[in-house]
Amino acid sequence: MQAQLNSSIARELSRSTGLSDADHKVLRALSDAPDQRLRARSLRDQLQWEKSRLSHHVSRMEQRGMIERVACEEDSRGSDIRLTHTGRKVIAEACSDYSRIVRDYLIDALTPEQLDSLADISETILQHSTTARSNLLAEATT
Amino acid sequence: MQAQLNSSIARELSRSTGLSDADHKVLRALSDAPDQRLRARSLRDQLQWEKSRLSHHVSRMEQRGMIERVACEEDSRGSDIRLTHTGRKVIAEACSDYSRIVRDYLIDALTPEQLDSLADISETILQHSTTARSNLLAEATT
DNA sequence: GAAGATTGAGAGTTCAATCTTC
DNA sequence: GAAGATTGAACTCTCAATCTTC
């Protein structure tokens, strides 16, 4: 179900905005940030991406004029990534499309009770995942 | 949550068996098939993959000796894909690892009620997805 | 001409090596 | 030496073109 839902949402988003799922995530993270600007490192943590993946993807999006790299003030090793004017317009449009898509595929499909229940289940699984990991690692050494 | 869970499962599976998620899906589908053998087309439908993706992936797995292509009897356009002896051993081991991982990350995390509820929710979303698609397509033309 | 499949090129992702600044 | 980031090569996936058999 989950694979199906993800691919439906990605397909619709790409159709109506031309953005891939990855593009959308980057733009969304930046537009939520103060100054529409974020340290590469924070973006990486938020998206849980490999550092090289972020770097390559940022290069491609920079080419397309949606974002740009700027020198970081506090730490000259790091770099900041910032939405361009174009990027702001693109994500503003994409946002409403995205809401509509998620509403149609997910929110409207479920009853309010099911939605609550899903939120609860998600929370539980996330909480449990660190425990699960240690269990498996312990088993692996036996 | 879903992204997190998927990547946890894939990471553990790869650690304990050396198989990627894609490898595992192919082997599992073949091992469930009669004669451990399947038409490329059926495998494609089952996995919902692009035809070229399947073809490339099969070539790589063939190189690694887990599966092999054989001419198809009924239709000489098509080709059958079959588990090799090695492939059978690999998937047999991976199966028990996989069950253990899913149990640890998912099944054990939830109460029986939550599991039932999740199954129900999944079913509902899948059922609804065709409806959602037609809604969006209708909107798109206005 | 349509359906089943393969091929090659281009885009996206990962891994290891590197470079710079802390 | 460690942390932040980039680069290049290898691997995976997608798209379009092609080849063969129905």
Short mmCIF file of C-alpha atoms (C1' of nucleotides) in Angstrom, two decimals:
data_model
loop_
_atom_site.label_atom_id
_atom_site.label_comp_id
_atom_site.label_asym_id
_atom_site.label_seq_id
_atom_site.Cartn_x
_atom_site.Cartn_y
_atom_site.Cartn_z
CA MET A 1 0.00 0.00 0.00
CA GLN A 2 2.72 2.31 1.07
CA ALA A 3 4.71 1.81 -2.15
CA GLN A 4 1.57 2.36 -4.17
CA LEU A 5 0.64 5.53 -2.31
CA ASN A 6 4.10 7.01 -2.60
CA SER A 7 4.32 6.40 -6.28
CA SER A 8 0.84 7.83 -6.88
CA ILE A 9 1.70 10.99 -5.02
CA ALA A 10 5.06 11.35 -6.78
CA ARG A 11 3.44 10.81 -10.16
CA GLU A 12 0.75 13.43 -9.60
CA LEU A 13 3.20 15.91 -8.16
CA SER A 14 5.54 15.54 -11.08
CA ARG A 15 2.66 15.84 -13.53
CA SER A 16 1.30 19.04 -12.05
CA THR A 17 4.52 20.80 -11.04
CA GLY A 18 7.43 19.14 -12.85
CA LEU A 19 9.12 18.47 -9.53
CA SER A 20 10.45 15.13 -8.41
CA ASP A 21 9.81 14.00 -4.86
CA ALA A 22 13.41 14.89 -3.98
CA ASP A 23 13.13 18.37 -5.49
CA HIS A 24 9.95 18.97 -3.56
CA LYS A 25 11.49 17.92 -0.26
CA VAL A 26 14.44 20.24 -0.70
CA LEU A 27 12.28 23.22 -1.63
CA ARG A 28 9.87 22.57 1.20
CA ALA A 29 12.62 22.36 3.79
CA LEU A 30 14.16 25.61 2.56
CA SER A 31 10.88 27.46 2.42
CA ASP A 32 10.15 26.47 6.02
CA ALA A 33 13.52 27.79 7.17
CA PRO A 34 14.12 31.31 8.48
CA ASP A 35 15.35 33.47 5.59
CA GLN A 36 14.57 30.57 3.23
CA ARG A 37 18.10 29.52 3.87
CA LEU A 38 19.67 26.50 5.55
CA ARG A 39 23.07 25.00 6.31
CA ALA A 40 23.80 22.04 4.08
CA ARG A 41 24.32 20.01 7.21
CA SER A 42 20.84 20.78 8.61
CA LEU A 43 19.23 19.98 5.30
CA ARG A 44 21.10 16.70 5.27
CA ASP A 45 19.89 15.81 8.76
CA GLN A 46 16.35 16.75 7.94
CA LEU A 47 16.22 14.70 4.74
CA GLN A 48 18.41 11.90 6.06
CA TRP A 49 20.45 11.93 2.86
CA GLU A 50 24.05 10.95 2.16
CA LYS A 51 26.22 14.03 2.03
CA SER A 52 27.22 13.36 -1.55
CA ARG A 53 23.63 12.90 -2.56
CA LEU A 54 22.74 16.30 -1.23
CA SER A 55 25.72 17.88 -2.88
CA HIS A 56 24.93 16.39 -6.29
CA HIS A 57 21.25 17.19 -6.02
CA VAL A 58 21.93 20.77 -4.97
CA SER A 59 24.21 21.19 -7.98
CA ARG A 60 21.47 20.05 -10.30
CA MET A 61 18.84 22.26 -8.73
CA GLU A 62 21.25 25.17 -8.81
CA GLN A 63 21.63 24.62 -12.55
CA ARG A 64 17.88 24.82 -12.85
CA GLY A 65 17.87 28.13 -11.00
CA MET A 66 15.72 27.15 -8.01
CA ILE A 67 18.31 27.39 -5.27
CA GLU A 68 21.82 28.74 -4.83
CA ARG A 69 24.83 28.12 -2.63
CA VAL A 70 26.15 30.97 -0.55
CA ALA A 71 29.16 31.13 1.75
CA CYS A 72 28.32 30.46 5.37
CA GLU A 73 29.12 33.28 7.81
CA GLU A 74 29.85 31.41 11.03
CA ASP A 75 31.84 28.55 9.61
CA SER A 76 33.74 28.87 6.36
CA ARG A 77 33.92 25.11 5.94
CA GLY A 78 30.15 24.96 5.56
CA SER A 79 27.86 26.32 2.90
CA ASP A 80 24.37 27.71 3.08
CA ILE A 81 21.70 26.85 0.59
CA ARG A 82 19.10 29.42 -0.26
CA LEU A 83 15.90 29.60 -2.28
CA THR A 84 16.10 31.87 -5.29
CA HIS A 85 13.22 34.05 -6.39
CA THR A 86 12.26 31.40 -8.93
CA GLY A 87 12.46 28.72 -6.27
CA ARG A 88 10.04 30.64 -4.08
CA LYS A 89 7.49 30.84 -6.84
CA VAL A 90 7.85 27.19 -7.70
CA ILE A 91 7.39 25.92 -4.16
CA ALA A 92 4.48 28.25 -3.48
CA GLU A 93 2.58 26.71 -6.37
CA ALA A 94 3.65 23.19 -5.58
CA CYS A 95 2.43 23.48 -2.01
CA SER A 96 -1.22 23.81 -2.89
CA ASP A 97 -0.96 21.08 -5.49
CA TYR A 98 0.67 18.83 -2.96
CA SER A 99 -2.01 19.43 -0.34
CA ARG A 100 -4.68 18.66 -2.86
CA ILE A 101 -2.99 15.43 -3.89
CA VAL A 102 -2.43 14.21 -0.35
CA ARG A 103 -5.99 15.10 0.54
CA ASP A 104 -7.36 13.17 -2.43
CA TYR A 105 -5.21 10.08 -1.96
CA LEU A 106 -4.93 9.88 1.80
CA ILE A 107 -7.00 12.22 3.95
CA ASP A 108 -10.28 11.79 2.12
CA ALA A 109 -9.83 8.05 1.93
CA LEU A 110 -9.90 7.60 5.68
CA THR A 111 -12.36 8.33 8.45
CA PRO A 112 -11.22 10.74 11.18
CA GLU A 113 -10.86 7.75 13.49
CA GLN A 114 -8.64 5.96 11.00
CA LEU A 115 -6.50 9.05 10.61
CA ASP A 116 -6.01 9.32 14.35
CA SER A 117 -5.24 5.69 14.54
CA LEU A 118 -2.67 5.99 11.74
CA ALA A 119 -0.96 8.89 13.48
CA ASP A 120 -0.83 6.85 16.65
CA ILE A 121 0.56 3.80 14.89
CA SER A 122 3.24 5.86 13.15
CA GLU A 123 4.31 7.39 16.40
CA THR A 124 4.52 3.97 18.04
CA ILE A 125 6.60 2.45 15.27
CA LEU A 126 9.06 5.33 15.32
CA GLN A 127 9.44 5.16 19.07
CA HIS A 128 10.01 1.44 18.91
CA SER A 129 12.62 1.51 16.17
CA THR A 130 15.63 2.22 18.38
CA THR A 131 14.70 -0.69 20.63
CA ALA A 132 14.29 -2.96 17.65
CA ARG A 133 17.69 -1.98 16.34
CA SER A 134 19.45 -2.89 19.55
CA ASN A 135 17.64 -6.22 19.67
CA LEU A 136 18.86 -7.13 16.23
CA LEU A 137 22.39 -6.01 16.91
CA ALA A 138 22.47 -8.09 20.07
CA GLU A 139 21.23 -11.14 18.18
CA ALA A 140 23.81 -10.58 15.45
CA THR A 141 26.69 -10.99 17.88
CA THR A 142 25.45 -14.30 19.25
CA MET B 1 7.69 6.98 9.64
CA GLN B 2 7.24 4.95 6.53
CA ALA B 3 10.52 6.19 5.02
CA GLN B 4 12.28 5.47 8.27
CA LEU B 5 10.84 1.97 8.57
CA ASN B 6 11.68 1.06 5.00
CA SER B 7 15.24 2.19 5.31
CA SER B 8 15.70 0.37 8.61
CA ILE B 9 14.44 -2.85 7.12
CA ALA B 10 16.55 -2.47 3.99
CA ARG B 11 19.65 -1.71 6.05
CA GLU B 12 19.21 -4.76 8.29
CA LEU B 13 18.43 -7.02 5.37
CA SER B 14 21.47 -5.90 3.47
CA ARG B 15 23.64 -6.29 6.55
CA SER B 16 22.54 -9.82 7.28
CA THR B 17 22.14 -11.21 3.76
CA GLY B 18 23.94 -8.89 1.35
CA LEU B 19 20.74 -8.46 -0.64
CA SER B 20 19.25 -5.14 -1.66
CA ASP B 21 15.54 -4.63 -1.29
CA ALA B 22 15.15 -5.09 -5.05
CA ASP B 23 17.16 -8.33 -5.05
CA HIS B 24 15.04 -9.66 -2.23
CA LYS B 25 11.78 -8.85 -3.99
CA VAL B 26 12.88 -10.64 -7.15
CA LEU B 27 14.04 -13.74 -5.30
CA ARG B 28 10.92 -13.85 -3.18
CA ALA B 29 8.61 -13.60 -6.17
CA LEU B 30 10.48 -16.39 -7.96
CA SER B 31 10.59 -18.64 -4.94
CA ASP B 32 6.82 -18.30 -4.55
CA ALA B 33 6.22 -19.24 -8.16
CA PRO B 34 5.54 -22.79 -9.37
CA ASP B 35 8.82 -24.34 -10.51
CA GLN B 36 10.64 -21.29 -9.07
CA ARG B 37 10.17 -19.83 -12.49
CA LEU B 38 8.21 -16.89 -13.86
CA ARG B 39 7.55 -15.05 -17.10
CA ALA B 40 9.36 -11.71 -17.15
CA ARG B 41 6.03 -10.08 -17.78
CA SER B 42 4.44 -11.53 -14.62
CA LEU B 43 7.39 -10.52 -12.53
CA ARG B 44 7.11 -7.03 -13.93
CA ASP B 45 3.42 -6.82 -13.04
CA GLN B 46 4.01 -8.15 -9.60
CA LEU B 47 6.82 -5.72 -8.81
CA GLN B 48 5.31 -2.84 -10.76
CA TRP B 49 8.65 -2.14 -12.39
CA GLU B 50 9.54 -0.55 -15.71
CA LYS B 51 10.35 -3.23 -18.24
CA SER B 52 13.87 -1.93 -18.73
CA ARG B 53 14.44 -1.86 -15.00
CA LEU B 54 13.58 -5.51 -14.74
CA SER B 55 15.75 -6.39 -17.68
CA HIS B 56 18.78 -4.55 -16.30
CA HIS B 57 18.29 -5.91 -12.81
CA VAL B 58 17.87 -9.46 -14.06
CA SER B 59 21.12 -9.13 -16.03
CA ARG B 60 22.97 -8.06 -12.89
CA MET B 61 21.51 -10.84 -10.78
CA GLU B 62 22.26 -13.32 -13.54
CA GLN B 63 25.90 -12.20 -13.39
CA ARG B 64 25.88 -12.89 -9.68
CA GLY B 65 24.55 -16.40 -10.34
CA MET B 66 21.26 -16.18 -8.43
CA ILE B 67 18.86 -16.42 -11.35
CA GLU B 68 18.95 -17.31 -15.01
CA ARG B 69 17.00 -16.56 -18.16
CA VAL B 70 15.53 -19.46 -20.07
CA ALA B 71 13.61 -19.50 -23.34
CA CYS B 72 9.87 -19.48 -22.86
CA GLU B 73 7.95 -22.46 -24.30
CA GLU B 74 4.56 -20.97 -25.16
CA ASP B 75 5.74 -17.68 -26.60
CA SER B 76 9.18 -17.28 -28.11
CA ARG B 77 9.04 -13.51 -27.71
CA GLY B 78 9.00 -13.86 -23.97
CA SER B 79 11.58 -15.17 -21.57
CA ASP B 80 11.29 -17.04 -18.32
CA ILE B 81 13.34 -16.23 -15.30
CA ARG B 82 14.33 -19.02 -12.98
CA LEU B 83 16.02 -19.38 -9.62
CA THR B 84 19.37 -21.12 -9.75
CA HIS B 85 20.51 -23.52 -7.09
CA THR B 86 22.48 -20.72 -5.50
CA GLY B 87 19.48 -18.43 -5.65
CA ARG B 88 17.38 -20.97 -3.80
CA LYS B 89 19.88 -21.17 -0.99
CA VAL B 90 20.19 -17.41 -0.75
CA ILE B 91 16.47 -16.75 -0.56
CA ALA B 92 15.88 -19.55 1.92
CA GLU B 93 18.28 -17.92 4.34
CA ALA B 94 17.07 -14.42 3.65
CA CYS B 95 13.48 -15.40 4.40
CA SER B 96 14.03 -16.14 8.03
CA ASP B 97 16.18 -13.05 8.46
CA TYR B 98 13.52 -10.97 6.84
CA SER B 99 10.76 -12.31 9.07
CA ARG B 100 12.85 -11.61 12.10
CA ILE B 101 13.54 -8.05 11.01
CA VAL B 102 9.93 -7.25 10.19
CA ARG B 103 8.83 -8.76 13.44
CA ASP B 104 11.30 -6.69 15.42
CA TYR B 105 10.59 -3.40 13.67
CA LEU B 106 6.90 -3.69 12.96
CA ILE B 107 4.94 -6.56 14.43
CA ASP B 108 6.35 -6.41 17.92
CA ALA B 109 6.01 -2.63 18.01
CA LEU B 110 2.23 -2.73 17.69
CA THR B 111 -0.62 -4.20 19.68
CA PRO B 112 -2.83 -6.74 17.90
CA GLU B 113 -5.51 -4.06 17.68
CA GLN B 114 -3.12 -1.64 16.04
CA LEU B 115 -2.05 -4.29 13.55
CA ASP B 116 -5.64 -5.01 12.60
CA SER B 117 -6.29 -1.35 12.29
CA LEU B 118 -3.23 -0.88 10.07
CA ALA B 119 -4.34 -3.70 7.79
CA ASP B 120 -7.75 -2.11 7.55
CA ILE B 121 -6.33 1.33 6.80
CA SER B 122 -4.04 -0.07 4.10
CA GLU B 123 -6.92 -1.82 2.45
CA THR B 124 -9.02 1.35 2.51
CA ILE B 125 -6.30 3.52 0.99
CA LEU B 126 -5.68 1.06 -1.81
CA GLN B 127 -9.38 0.79 -2.60
CA HIS B 128 -9.71 4.54 -2.66
CA SER B 129 -6.74 5.22 -4.88
CA THR B 130 -8.50 4.71 -8.21
CA THR B 131 -11.25 7.11 -7.16
CA ALA B 132 -8.68 9.69 -6.11
CA ARG B 133 -6.93 9.40 -9.43
CA SER B 134 -10.06 10.13 -11.41
CA ASN B 135 -10.84 13.12 -9.18
CA LEU B 136 -7.47 14.64 -9.87
CA LEU B 137 -7.63 13.97 -13.58
CA ALA B 138 -11.05 15.60 -13.74
CA GLU B 139 -9.76 18.67 -11.89
CA ALA B 140 -6.74 18.87 -14.18
CA THR B 141 -8.92 19.37 -17.25
CA THR B 142 -10.92 22.26 -15.76
"C1'" DG C 1 0.76 -2.95 -36.04
"C1'" DA C 2 0.90 -4.59 -31.06
"C1'" DA C 3 3.22 -7.10 -27.31
"C1'" DG C 4 7.45 -8.96 -24.97
"C1'" DA C 5 11.76 -7.97 -24.18
"C1'" DT C 6 16.68 -5.83 -24.66
"C1'" DT C 7 19.92 -1.94 -25.33
"C1'" DG C 8 22.19 2.52 -24.65
"C1'" DA C 9 22.22 7.04 -23.02
"C1'" DG C 10 21.10 10.17 -19.36
"C1'" DA C 11 19.57 11.13 -14.64
"C1'" DG C 12 19.89 9.93 -9.79
"C1'" DT C 13 22.27 7.51 -5.87
"C1'" DT C 14 26.12 5.45 -3.27
"C1'" DC C 15 30.82 4.70 -2.00
"C1'" DA C 16 35.49 6.05 -1.37
"C1'" DA C 17 38.89 9.59 -1.89
"C1'" DT C 18 39.97 14.33 -1.40
"C1'" DC C 19 40.15 19.17 -0.02
"C1'" DT C 20 39.52 22.86 3.35
"C1'" DT C 21 38.71 24.76 7.73
"C1'" DC C 22 37.98 23.99 12.52
"C1'" DG D 1 42.84 14.64 13.64
"C1'" DA D 2 37.69 15.56 13.07
"C1'" DA D 3 33.85 17.85 10.67
"C1'" DG D 4 31.70 20.04 6.53
"C1'" DA D 5 31.49 19.66 2.05
"C1'" DT D 6 32.76 18.39 -3.05
"C1'" DT D 7 34.30 15.21 -6.71
"C1'" DG D 8 34.57 11.08 -9.65
"C1'" DA D 9 33.61 6.42 -10.49
"C1'" DA D 10 30.51 2.67 -10.12
"C1'" DC D 11 25.92 1.27 -9.69
"C1'" DT D 12 20.78 1.70 -10.28
"C1'" DC D 13 16.74 3.49 -12.55
"C1'" DT D 14 14.17 5.88 -16.41
"C1'" DC D 15 13.23 7.14 -21.04
"C1'" DA D 16 13.37 6.45 -25.87
"C1'" DA D 17 14.81 3.58 -29.62
"C1'" DT D 18 15.14 -0.96 -31.39
"C1'" DC D 19 14.60 -5.89 -32.38
"C1'" DT D 20 11.79 -10.06 -32.64
"C1'" DT D 21 7.70 -12.67 -32.64
"C1'" DC D 22 2.78 -12.69 -32.43
#
